[in-house]
CSV table of N, CA and C in Angstrom, one decimal:
chain,number,residue,atom,x,y,z
A,1483,MET,N,-12.4,-11.6,2.0
A,1483,MET,CA,-11.1,-11.5,1.4
A,1483,MET,C,-10.0,-12.0,2.4
A,1484,ASN,N,-9.1,-12.7,1.9
A,1484,ASN,CA,-8.1,-13.4,2.8
A,1484,ASN,C,-6.8,-12.6,2.7
A,1485,PHE,N,-6.4,-11.9,3.8
A,1485,PHE,CA,-5.1,-11.2,3.8
A,1485,PHE,C,-4.1,-12.1,4.6
A,1486,GLN,N,-2.9,-12.2,4.1
A,1486,GLN,CA,-1.9,-13.0,4.7
A,1486,GLN,C,-0.6,-12.2,4.8
A,1487,HIS,N,0.3,-12.7,5.7
A,1487,HIS,CA,1.6,-12.1,5.8
A,1487,HIS,C,2.6,-12.8,5.0
A,1488,GLU,N,3.5,-12.1,4.4
A,1488,GLU,CA,4.6,-12.7,3.6
A,1488,GLU,C,5.9,-11.9,4.0
A,1489,PHE,N,7.0,-12.7,4.2
A,1489,PHE,CA,8.2,-12.1,4.6
A,1489,PHE,C,8.1,-11.2,5.8
A,1490,ASN,N,7.2,-11.5,6.7
A,1490,ASN,CA,7.0,-10.9,8.0
A,1490,ASN,C,6.5,-9.4,7.8
A,1491,SER,N,7.0,-8.7,6.8
A,1491,SER,CA,6.7,-7.3,6.7
A,1491,SER,C,5.6,-6.9,5.6
A,1492,LEU,N,5.1,-7.9,4.9
A,1492,LEU,CA,4.2,-7.6,3.8
A,1492,LEU,C,2.8,-8.2,4.2
A,1493,ILE,N,1.8,-7.5,3.8
A,1493,ILE,CA,0.4,-8.0,3.9
A,1493,ILE,C,-0.1,-8.1,2.5
A,1494,THR,N,-0.6,-9.3,2.1
A,1494,THR,CA,-1.0,-9.5,0.7
A,1494,THR,C,-2.4,-10.1,0.6
A,1495,THR,N,-3.0,-9.9,-0.5
A,1495,THR,CA,-4.3,-10.6,-0.8
A,1495,THR,C,-4.3,-10.8,-2.3
A,1496,SER,N,-5.0,-11.8,-2.8
A,1496,SER,CA,-5.2,-12.0,-4.2
A,1496,SER,C,-6.6,-11.7,-4.6
A,1497,VAL,N,-6.8,-11.1,-5.8
A,1497,VAL,CA,-8.1,-10.7,-6.3
A,1497,VAL,C,-8.2,-11.1,-7.7
A,1498,SER,N,-9.4,-11.2,-8.2
A,1498,SER,CA,-9.7,-11.7,-9.6
A,1498,SER,C,-9.4,-10.6,-10.7
A,1499,GLU,N,-9.4,-9.4,-10.3
A,1499,GLU,CA,-9.3,-8.3,-11.3
A,1499,GLU,C,-7.8,-8.2,-11.8
A,1500,GLU,N,-7.7,-7.7,-13.0
A,1500,GLU,CA,-6.4,-7.5,-13.6
A,1500,GLU,C,-5.8,-6.3,-13.0
A,1501,PRO,N,-4.5,-6.2,-13.0
A,1501,PRO,CA,-3.8,-5.1,-12.3
A,1501,PRO,C,-4.2,-3.7,-12.8
A,1502,GLU,N,-4.3,-3.5,-14.1
A,1502,GLU,CA,-4.6,-2.1,-14.6
A,1502,GLU,C,-5.9,-1.7,-14.1
A,1503,LYS,N,-6.9,-2.5,-14.2
A,1503,LYS,CA,-8.3,-2.2,-13.7
A,1503,LYS,C,-8.3,-1.9,-12.2
A,1504,LEU,N,-7.6,-2.7,-11.5
A,1504,LEU,CA,-7.6,-2.6,-10.0
A,1504,LEU,C,-6.9,-1.3,-9.6
A,1505,VAL,N,-5.8,-0.9,-10.3
A,1505,VAL,CA,-5.1,0.3,-10.0
A,1505,VAL,C,-6.1,1.5,-10.1
A,1506,LYS,N,-6.8,1.5,-11.2
A,1506,LYS,CA,-7.8,2.6,-11.4
A,1506,LYS,C,-8.8,2.7,-10.3
A,1507,LYS,N,-9.3,1.5,-9.9
A,1507,LYS,CA,-10.3,1.5,-8.8
A,1507,LYS,C,-9.7,1.9,-7.5
A,1508,LEU,N,-8.5,1.5,-7.2
A,1508,LEU,CA,-7.9,1.9,-5.9
A,1508,LEU,C,-7.6,3.4,-5.9
A,1509,CYS,N,-7.2,4.0,-7.0
A,1509,CYS,CA,-7.0,5.4,-7.1
A,1509,CYS,C,-8.3,6.2,-6.9
A,1510,ARG,N,-9.3,5.7,-7.6
A,1510,ARG,CA,-10.6,6.3,-7.4
A,1510,ARG,C,-11.1,6.3,-6.0
A,1511,CYS,N,-10.9,5.1,-5.3
A,1511,CYS,CA,-11.3,5.0,-3.9
A,1511,CYS,C,-10.5,5.9,-3.0
A,1512,LEU,N,-9.3,6.0,-3.3
A,1512,LEU,CA,-8.4,6.9,-2.5
A,1512,LEU,C,-8.9,8.4,-2.6
A,1513,GLU,N,-9.2,8.8,-3.8
A,1513,GLU,CA,-9.7,10.1,-4.0
A,1513,GLU,C,-11.1,10.4,-3.4
A,1514,GLU,N,-11.9,9.4,-3.5
A,1514,GLU,CA,-13.3,9.5,-2.9
A,1514,GLU,C,-13.2,9.6,-1.4
A,1515,LEU,N,-12.1,9.0,-0.8
A,1515,LEU,CA,-11.9,9.1,0.7
A,1515,LEU,C,-11.2,10.4,1.1
A,1516,GLY,N,-10.8,11.2,0.1
A,1516,GLY,CA,-10.1,12.4,0.4
A,1516,GLY,C,-8.6,12.2,0.8
A,1517,ILE,N,-8.1,11.1,0.3
A,1517,ILE,CA,-6.7,10.7,0.6
A,1517,ILE,C,-5.9,11.2,-0.6
A,1518,LYS,N,-4.8,11.9,-0.4
A,1518,LYS,CA,-4.0,12.5,-1.4
A,1518,LYS,C,-3.2,11.4,-2.2
A,1519,LEU,N,-3.4,11.4,-3.5
A,1519,LEU,CA,-2.7,10.5,-4.4
A,1519,LEU,C,-1.5,11.2,-5.0
A,1520,TYR,N,-0.3,10.7,-4.6
A,1520,TYR,CA,0.9,11.4,-5.1
A,1520,TYR,C,1.4,10.9,-6.4
A,1521,ALA,N,1.3,9.6,-6.6
A,1521,ALA,CA,1.9,9.1,-7.9
A,1521,ALA,C,1.4,7.6,-8.1
A,1522,VAL,N,1.4,7.2,-9.4
A,1522,VAL,CA,1.2,5.8,-9.7
A,1522,VAL,C,2.4,5.5,-10.6
A,1523,VAL,N,3.2,4.5,-10.1
A,1523,VAL,CA,4.3,4.1,-10.8
A,1523,VAL,C,4.0,2.8,-11.6
A,1524,ASP,N,4.1,2.9,-12.9
A,1524,ASP,CA,3.9,1.7,-13.8
A,1524,ASP,C,5.2,1.1,-14.1
A,1525,HIS,N,5.6,0.1,-13.3
A,1525,HIS,CA,6.9,-0.5,-13.5
A,1525,HIS,C,7.1,-1.1,-14.8
A,1526,GLU,N,6.1,-1.8,-15.3
A,1526,GLU,CA,6.2,-2.5,-16.6
A,1526,GLU,C,6.4,-1.5,-17.7
A,1527,ARG,N,5.7,-0.4,-17.8
A,1527,ARG,CA,5.9,0.6,-18.8
A,1527,ARG,C,7.3,1.1,-18.8
A,1528,ASP,N,7.8,1.4,-17.5
A,1528,ASP,CA,9.2,2.0,-17.4
A,1528,ASP,C,10.2,1.0,-17.9
A,1529,MET,N,10.0,-0.3,-17.5
A,1529,MET,CA,11.0,-1.3,-17.9
A,1529,MET,C,11.0,-1.5,-19.5
A,1530,GLU,N,9.8,-1.5,-20.0
A,1530,GLU,CA,9.7,-1.7,-21.5
A,1530,GLU,C,10.3,-0.6,-22.2
A,1531,ALA,N,10.3,0.6,-21.7
A,1531,ALA,CA,10.9,1.8,-22.3
A,1531,ALA,C,12.4,1.6,-22.4
A,1532,HIS,N,12.9,0.9,-21.5
A,1532,HIS,CA,14.4,0.6,-21.4
A,1532,HIS,C,14.7,-0.8,-22.0
A,1533,GLN,N,13.7,-1.4,-22.6
A,1533,GLN,CA,13.9,-2.7,-23.3
A,1533,GLN,C,14.6,-3.7,-22.4
A,1534,VAL,N,14.1,-3.8,-21.2
A,1534,VAL,CA,14.5,-4.9,-20.2
A,1534,VAL,C,13.3,-5.7,-19.8
A,1535,TYR,N,13.6,-6.8,-19.1
A,1535,TYR,CA,12.6,-7.6,-18.6
A,1535,TYR,C,11.5,-6.8,-17.9
A,1536,SER,N,10.3,-7.1,-18.2
A,1536,SER,CA,9.2,-6.3,-17.6
A,1536,SER,C,8.1,-7.3,-17.0
A,1537,TYR,N,7.4,-6.8,-16.1
A,1537,TYR,CA,6.4,-7.6,-15.4
A,1537,TYR,C,5.3,-6.6,-15.0
A,1538,PRO,N,4.0,-7.0,-15.2
A,1538,PRO,CA,2.9,-6.1,-14.8
A,1538,PRO,C,2.9,-5.8,-13.3
A,1539,ALA,N,3.3,-4.6,-13.0
A,1539,ALA,CA,3.4,-4.2,-11.6
A,1539,ALA,C,3.3,-2.7,-11.5
A,1540,PHE,N,2.5,-2.3,-10.4
A,1540,PHE,CA,2.2,-0.9,-10.2
A,1540,PHE,C,2.5,-0.6,-8.7
A,1541,THR,N,2.9,0.6,-8.4
A,1541,THR,CA,2.9,1.1,-7.0
A,1541,THR,C,2.2,2.4,-6.9
A,1542,ILE,N,1.2,2.4,-6.0
A,1542,ILE,CA,0.4,3.6,-5.8
A,1542,ILE,C,1.0,4.3,-4.6
A,1543,VAL,N,1.3,5.6,-4.7
A,1543,VAL,CA,1.9,6.3,-3.6
A,1543,VAL,C,0.9,7.3,-3.1
A,1544,PHE,N,0.5,7.3,-1.8
A,1544,PHE,CA,-0.6,8.1,-1.3
A,1544,PHE,C,-0.4,8.4,0.2
A,1545,GLY,N,-1.1,9.4,0.7
A,1545,GLY,CA,-1.0,9.7,2.1
A,1545,GLY,C,-2.1,10.7,2.5
A,1546,ASN,N,-2.0,11.0,3.8
A,1546,ASN,CA,-2.9,11.9,4.4
A,1546,ASN,C,-2.0,12.9,5.2
A,1547,PRO,N,-1.8,14.1,4.6
A,1547,PRO,CA,-0.9,15.1,5.3
A,1547,PRO,C,-1.2,15.3,6.7
A,1548,ARG,N,-2.5,15.3,7.2
A,1548,ARG,CA,-2.8,15.5,8.6
A,1548,ARG,C,-2.2,14.4,9.5
A,1549,ILE,N,-2.4,13.2,9.0
A,1549,ILE,CA,-1.8,12.0,9.8
A,1549,ILE,C,-0.3,12.1,9.7
A,1550,GLY,N,0.2,12.3,8.5
A,1550,GLY,CA,1.7,12.4,8.4
A,1550,GLY,C,2.3,13.4,9.3
A,1551,SER,N,1.6,14.6,9.4
A,1551,SER,CA,2.0,15.6,10.3
A,1551,SER,C,2.1,15.2,11.7
A,1552,LYS,N,1.2,14.4,12.2
A,1552,LYS,CA,1.2,13.9,13.6
A,1552,LYS,C,2.3,13.0,13.8
A,1553,LEU,N,2.6,12.1,12.8
A,1553,LEU,CA,3.7,11.2,12.9
A,1553,LEU,C,5.1,12.0,12.9
A,1554,LEU,N,5.2,12.9,12.0
A,1554,LEU,CA,6.5,13.6,11.9
A,1554,LEU,C,6.7,14.5,13.1
A,1555,LYS,N,5.6,15.0,13.8
A,1555,LYS,CA,5.8,15.8,15.0
A,1555,LYS,C,6.4,15.0,16.1
A,1556,GLN,N,6.1,13.7,16.2
A,1556,GLN,CA,6.6,12.8,17.2
A,1556,GLN,C,8.0,12.2,16.8
A,1557,LEU,N,8.1,12.0,15.5
A,1557,LEU,CA,9.3,11.3,15.1
A,1557,LEU,C,9.7,11.7,13.7
A,1558,PRO,N,10.4,12.8,13.5
A,1558,PRO,CA,10.7,13.3,12.2
A,1558,PRO,C,11.5,12.3,11.3
A,1559,LEU,N,12.2,11.4,11.8
A,1559,LEU,CA,13.0,10.4,11.0
A,1559,LEU,C,12.0,9.5,10.2
A,1560,ALA,N,10.8,9.4,10.6
A,1560,ALA,CA,9.8,8.6,10.0
A,1560,ALA,C,9.5,9.1,8.6
A,1561,ALA,N,10.0,10.3,8.2
A,1561,ALA,CA,9.7,10.8,6.9
A,1561,ALA,C,10.2,9.9,5.8
A,1562,ILE,N,11.2,9.0,6.1
A,1562,ILE,CA,11.7,8.1,5.1
A,1562,ILE,C,10.6,7.0,4.7
A,1563,ASP,N,9.7,6.8,5.6
A,1563,ASP,CA,8.7,5.7,5.3
A,1563,ASP,C,7.3,6.3,5.0
A,1564,ILE,N,7.2,7.5,4.7
A,1564,ILE,CA,5.9,8.1,4.3
A,1564,ILE,C,6.2,8.9,3.0
A,1565,PRO,N,5.2,9.0,2.1
A,1565,PRO,CA,3.9,8.5,2.1
A,1565,PRO,C,3.8,7.0,2.0
A,1566,LEU,N,2.6,6.5,2.2
A,1566,LEU,CA,2.3,5.1,2.1
A,1566,LEU,C,2.3,4.6,0.7
A,1567,ARG,N,2.4,3.3,0.5
A,1567,ARG,CA,2.4,2.7,-0.8
A,1567,ARG,C,1.6,1.4,-0.8
A,1568,ILE,N,0.9,1.1,-1.9
A,1568,ILE,CA,0.2,-0.2,-2.2
A,1568,ILE,C,0.7,-0.6,-3.5
A,1569,SER,N,1.1,-1.8,-3.7
A,1569,SER,CA,1.5,-2.3,-5.0
A,1569,SER,C,0.5,-3.4,-5.5
A,1570,ILE,N,0.4,-3.4,-6.8
A,1570,ILE,CA,-0.5,-4.4,-7.4
A,1570,ILE,C,0.4,-5.0,-8.5
A,1571,ILE,N,0.5,-6.3,-8.4
A,1571,ILE,CA,1.2,-7.1,-9.4
A,1571,ILE,C,0.3,-8.1,-10.1
A,1572,LYS,N,0.7,-8.6,-11.2
A,1572,LYS,CA,0.0,-9.6,-11.9
A,1572,LYS,C,0.2,-10.9,-11.1
A,1573,SER,N,-0.9,-11.7,-10.9
A,1573,SER,CA,-0.8,-12.9,-10.1
A,1573,SER,C,0.1,-13.9,-10.9
A,1574,GLN,N,0.9,-14.6,-10.1
A,1574,GLN,CA,1.8,-15.6,-10.8
A,1574,GLN,C,1.1,-16.7,-11.6
A,1575,SER,N,-0.2,-16.9,-11.3
A,1575,SER,CA,-1.0,-17.8,-12.1
A,1575,SER,C,-1.3,-17.3,-13.4
A,1576,GLY,N,-1.1,-16.0,-13.6
A,1576,GLY,CA,-1.5,-15.3,-14.9
A,1576,GLY,C,-2.8,-14.7,-14.9
A,1577,GLU,N,-3.6,-15.0,-13.9
A,1577,GLU,CA,-5.0,-14.4,-13.9
A,1577,GLU,C,-5.2,-13.6,-12.6
A,1578,GLY,N,-5.7,-12.4,-12.7
A,1578,GLY,CA,-5.9,-11.6,-11.5
A,1578,GLY,C,-4.7,-10.9,-11.0
A,1579,SER,N,-4.8,-10.4,-9.8
A,1579,SER,CA,-3.7,-9.6,-9.2
A,1579,SER,C,-3.4,-10.0,-7.8
A,1580,LYS,N,-2.3,-9.5,-7.3
A,1580,LYS,CA,-1.9,-9.6,-5.9
A,1580,LYS,C,-1.8,-8.2,-5.5
A,1581,VAL,N,-2.4,-7.9,-4.3
A,1581,VAL,CA,-2.3,-6.5,-3.7
A,1581,VAL,C,-1.3,-6.7,-2.5
A,1582,ILE,N,-0.4,-5.7,-2.4
A,1582,ILE,CA,0.6,-5.8,-1.4
A,1582,ILE,C,0.8,-4.5,-0.7
A,1583,PHE,N,0.9,-4.5,0.6
A,1583,PHE,CA,1.3,-3.3,1.4
A,1583,PHE,C,2.1,-3.7,2.6
A,1584,ARG,N,2.9,-2.8,3.1
A,1584,ARG,CA,3.7,-3.0,4.3
A,1584,ARG,C,2.9,-3.2,5.5
A,1585,ASP,N,3.3,-4.1,6.4
A,1585,ASP,CA,2.7,-4.2,7.7
A,1585,ASP,C,3.3,-3.0,8.5
A,1586,MET,N,2.5,-2.0,8.9
A,1586,MET,CA,3.0,-0.8,9.5
A,1586,MET,C,3.7,-1.2,10.9
A,1587,GLU,N,3.2,-2.2,11.6
A,1587,GLU,CA,3.8,-2.5,12.8
A,1587,GLU,C,5.2,-3.0,12.6
A,1588,HIS,N,5.4,-3.8,11.6
A,1588,HIS,CA,6.7,-4.2,11.2
A,1588,HIS,C,7.6,-3.1,10.7
A,1589,LEU,N,7.1,-2.3,9.9
A,1589,LEU,CA,7.8,-1.2,9.3
A,1589,LEU,C,8.3,-0.2,10.4
A,1590,PHE,N,7.4,0.0,11.4
A,1590,PHE,CA,7.7,1.0,12.4
A,1590,PHE,C,8.2,0.4,13.7
A,1591,VAL,N,8.7,-0.8,13.6
A,1591,VAL,CA,9.2,-1.5,14.8
A,1591,VAL,C,10.2,-0.7,15.6
A,1592,ASP,N,11.1,-0.1,14.9
A,1592,ASP,CA,12.2,0.7,15.6
A,1592,ASP,C,11.6,2.0,16.1
A,1593,TYR,N,10.6,2.6,15.4
A,1593,TYR,CA,10.0,3.8,15.8
A,1593,TYR,C,9.1,3.6,17.1
A,1594,ILE,N,8.5,2.4,17.1
A,1594,ILE,CA,7.6,2.1,18.3
A,1594,ILE,C,8.5,2.0,19.5
A,1595,LYS,N,9.7,1.5,19.4
A,1595,LYS,CA,10.6,1.5,20.6
A,1595,LYS,C,10.8,2.9,21.2
A,1596,GLU,N,10.8,3.9,20.3
A,1596,GLU,CA,11.0,5.2,20.8
A,1596,GLU,C,9.7,5.9,21.2
A,1597,VAL,N,8.6,5.7,20.5
A,1597,VAL,CA,7.4,6.3,20.7
A,1597,VAL,C,6.3,5.2,20.8
A,1598,LYS,N,6.0,4.8,22.0
A,1598,LYS,CA,5.1,3.6,22.2
A,1598,LYS,C,3.8,3.8,21.6
A,1599,GLU,N,3.2,5.0,21.5
A,1599,GLU,CA,1.9,5.2,21.0
A,1599,GLU,C,1.8,4.9,19.5
A,1600,LEU,N,2.9,4.8,18.8
A,1600,LEU,CA,2.9,4.5,17.4
A,1600,LEU,C,2.4,3.1,17.1
A,1601,ARG,N,2.5,2.2,18.1
A,1601,ARG,CA,2.0,0.8,17.9
A,1601,ARG,C,0.5,0.9,17.5
A,1602,HIS,N,-0.2,1.7,18.3
A,1602,HIS,CA,-1.7,1.8,18.0
A,1602,HIS,C,-1.9,2.4,16.7
A,1603,TRP,N,-1.1,3.5,16.4
A,1603,TRP,CA,-1.3,4.1,15.1
A,1603,TRP,C,-1.0,3.2,13.9
A,1604,ALA,N,0.1,2.4,14.1
A,1604,ALA,CA,0.5,1.4,13.0
A,1604,ALA,C,-0.6,0.3,12.8
A,1605,GLN,N,-1.2,-0.1,13.9
A,1605,GLN,CA,-2.3,-1.1,13.8
A,1605,GLN,C,-3.5,-0.4,13.1
A,1606,GLU,N,-3.8,0.8,13.5
A,1606,GLU,CA,-4.9,1.5,12.9
A,1606,GLU,C,-4.7,1.7,11.3
A,1607,VAL,N,-3.5,2.0,10.9
A,1607,VAL,CA,-3.2,2.2,9.5
A,1607,VAL,C,-3.3,0.8,8.8
A,1608,ASN,N,-2.9,-0.3,9.4
A,1608,ASN,CA,-3.0,-1.6,8.8
A,1608,ASN,C,-4.5,-1.8,8.6
A,1609,GLY,N,-5.4,-1.5,9.5
A,1609,GLY,CA,-6.8,-1.7,9.4
A,1609,GLY,C,-7.4,-0.8,8.3
A,1610,ILE,N,-6.9,0.4,8.2
A,1610,ILE,CA,-7.4,1.3,7.1
A,1610,ILE,C,-7.0,0.8,5.8
A,1611,LEU,N,-5.8,0.3,5.6
A,1611,LEU,CA,-5.3,-0.2,4.3
A,1611,LEU,C,-6.1,-1.5,3.9
A,1612,THR,N,-6.4,-2.3,4.9
A,1612,THR,CA,-7.1,-3.5,4.7
A,1612,THR,C,-8.6,-3.2,4.2
A,1613,ARG,N,-9.2,-2.3,5.0
A,1613,ARG,CA,-10.6,-1.9,4.6
A,1613,ARG,C,-10.6,-1.2,3.3
A,1614,LEU,N,-9.6,-0.4,2.9
A,1614,LEU,CA,-9.6,0.3,1.7
A,1614,LEU,C,-9.6,-0.7,0.5
A,1615,VAL,N,-8.7,-1.7,0.6
A,1615,VAL,CA,-8.7,-2.8,-0.4
A,1615,VAL,C,-10.0,-3.5,-0.5
A,1616,GLU,N,-10.5,-3.9,0.6
A,1616,GLU,CA,-11.8,-4.6,0.7
A,1616,GLU,C,-12.9,-3.8,0.1
A,1617,LYS,N,-13.0,-2.6,0.5
A,1617,LYS,CA,-14.1,-1.7,0.0
A,1617,LYS,C,-14.0,-1.5,-1.5
A,1618,CYS,N,-12.8,-1.2,-2.0
A,1618,CYS,CA,-12.6,-0.9,-3.4
A,1618,CYS,C,-12.9,-2.1,-4.3
A,1619,VAL,N,-12.5,-3.3,-3.9
A,1619,VAL,CA,-12.7,-4.5,-4.6
A,1619,VAL,C,-14.2,-4.9,-4.6
A,1620,GLU,N,-14.8,-4.8,-3.4
A,1620,GLU,CA,-16.2,-5.3,-3.3
A,1620,GLU,C,-17.2,-4.3,-3.9
A,1621,THR,N,-17.0,-3.0,-3.7
A,1621,THR,CA,-18.0,-2.0,-4.2
A,1621,THR,C,-17.9,-1.6,-5.6
A,1622,ASN,N,-16.7,-2.0,-6.3
A,1622,ASN,CA,-16.5,-1.5,-7.6
A,1622,ASN,C,-16.4,-2.7,-8.6
A,1623,GLN,N,-16.8,-3.9,-8.2
A,1623,GLN,CA,-16.7,-5.0,-9.2
A,1623,GLN,C,-17.8,-4.9,-10.2
């Protein structure tokens, strides 16, 4: 699977599955890993309900309270950036999906200046998110 950076702060990859199916798989993978699923935002449904332009797009909001606790203990202001999110949008080609998540090192750049150890944590979270997407797509196709 090919992950790439976009706009410096986003990590993306393209997959052949349609957004709706991929969202269900990612949610199932999160639950199997014991990661708390807070919400799934269906942007298209919400926009259609207001009769405005809509596009197939979802945001999955999730986190691990134990890890979040460690972060907030060191830097309470980081609460604005947790829980984590992964977005799934319809590929611009019309087939498949694009998976998007924030590069934690970029997101936490200001926090890392204050708490140097967060660089390692941010890199670790990037790895976890990458492996989560890879595992879910590969094992559930």
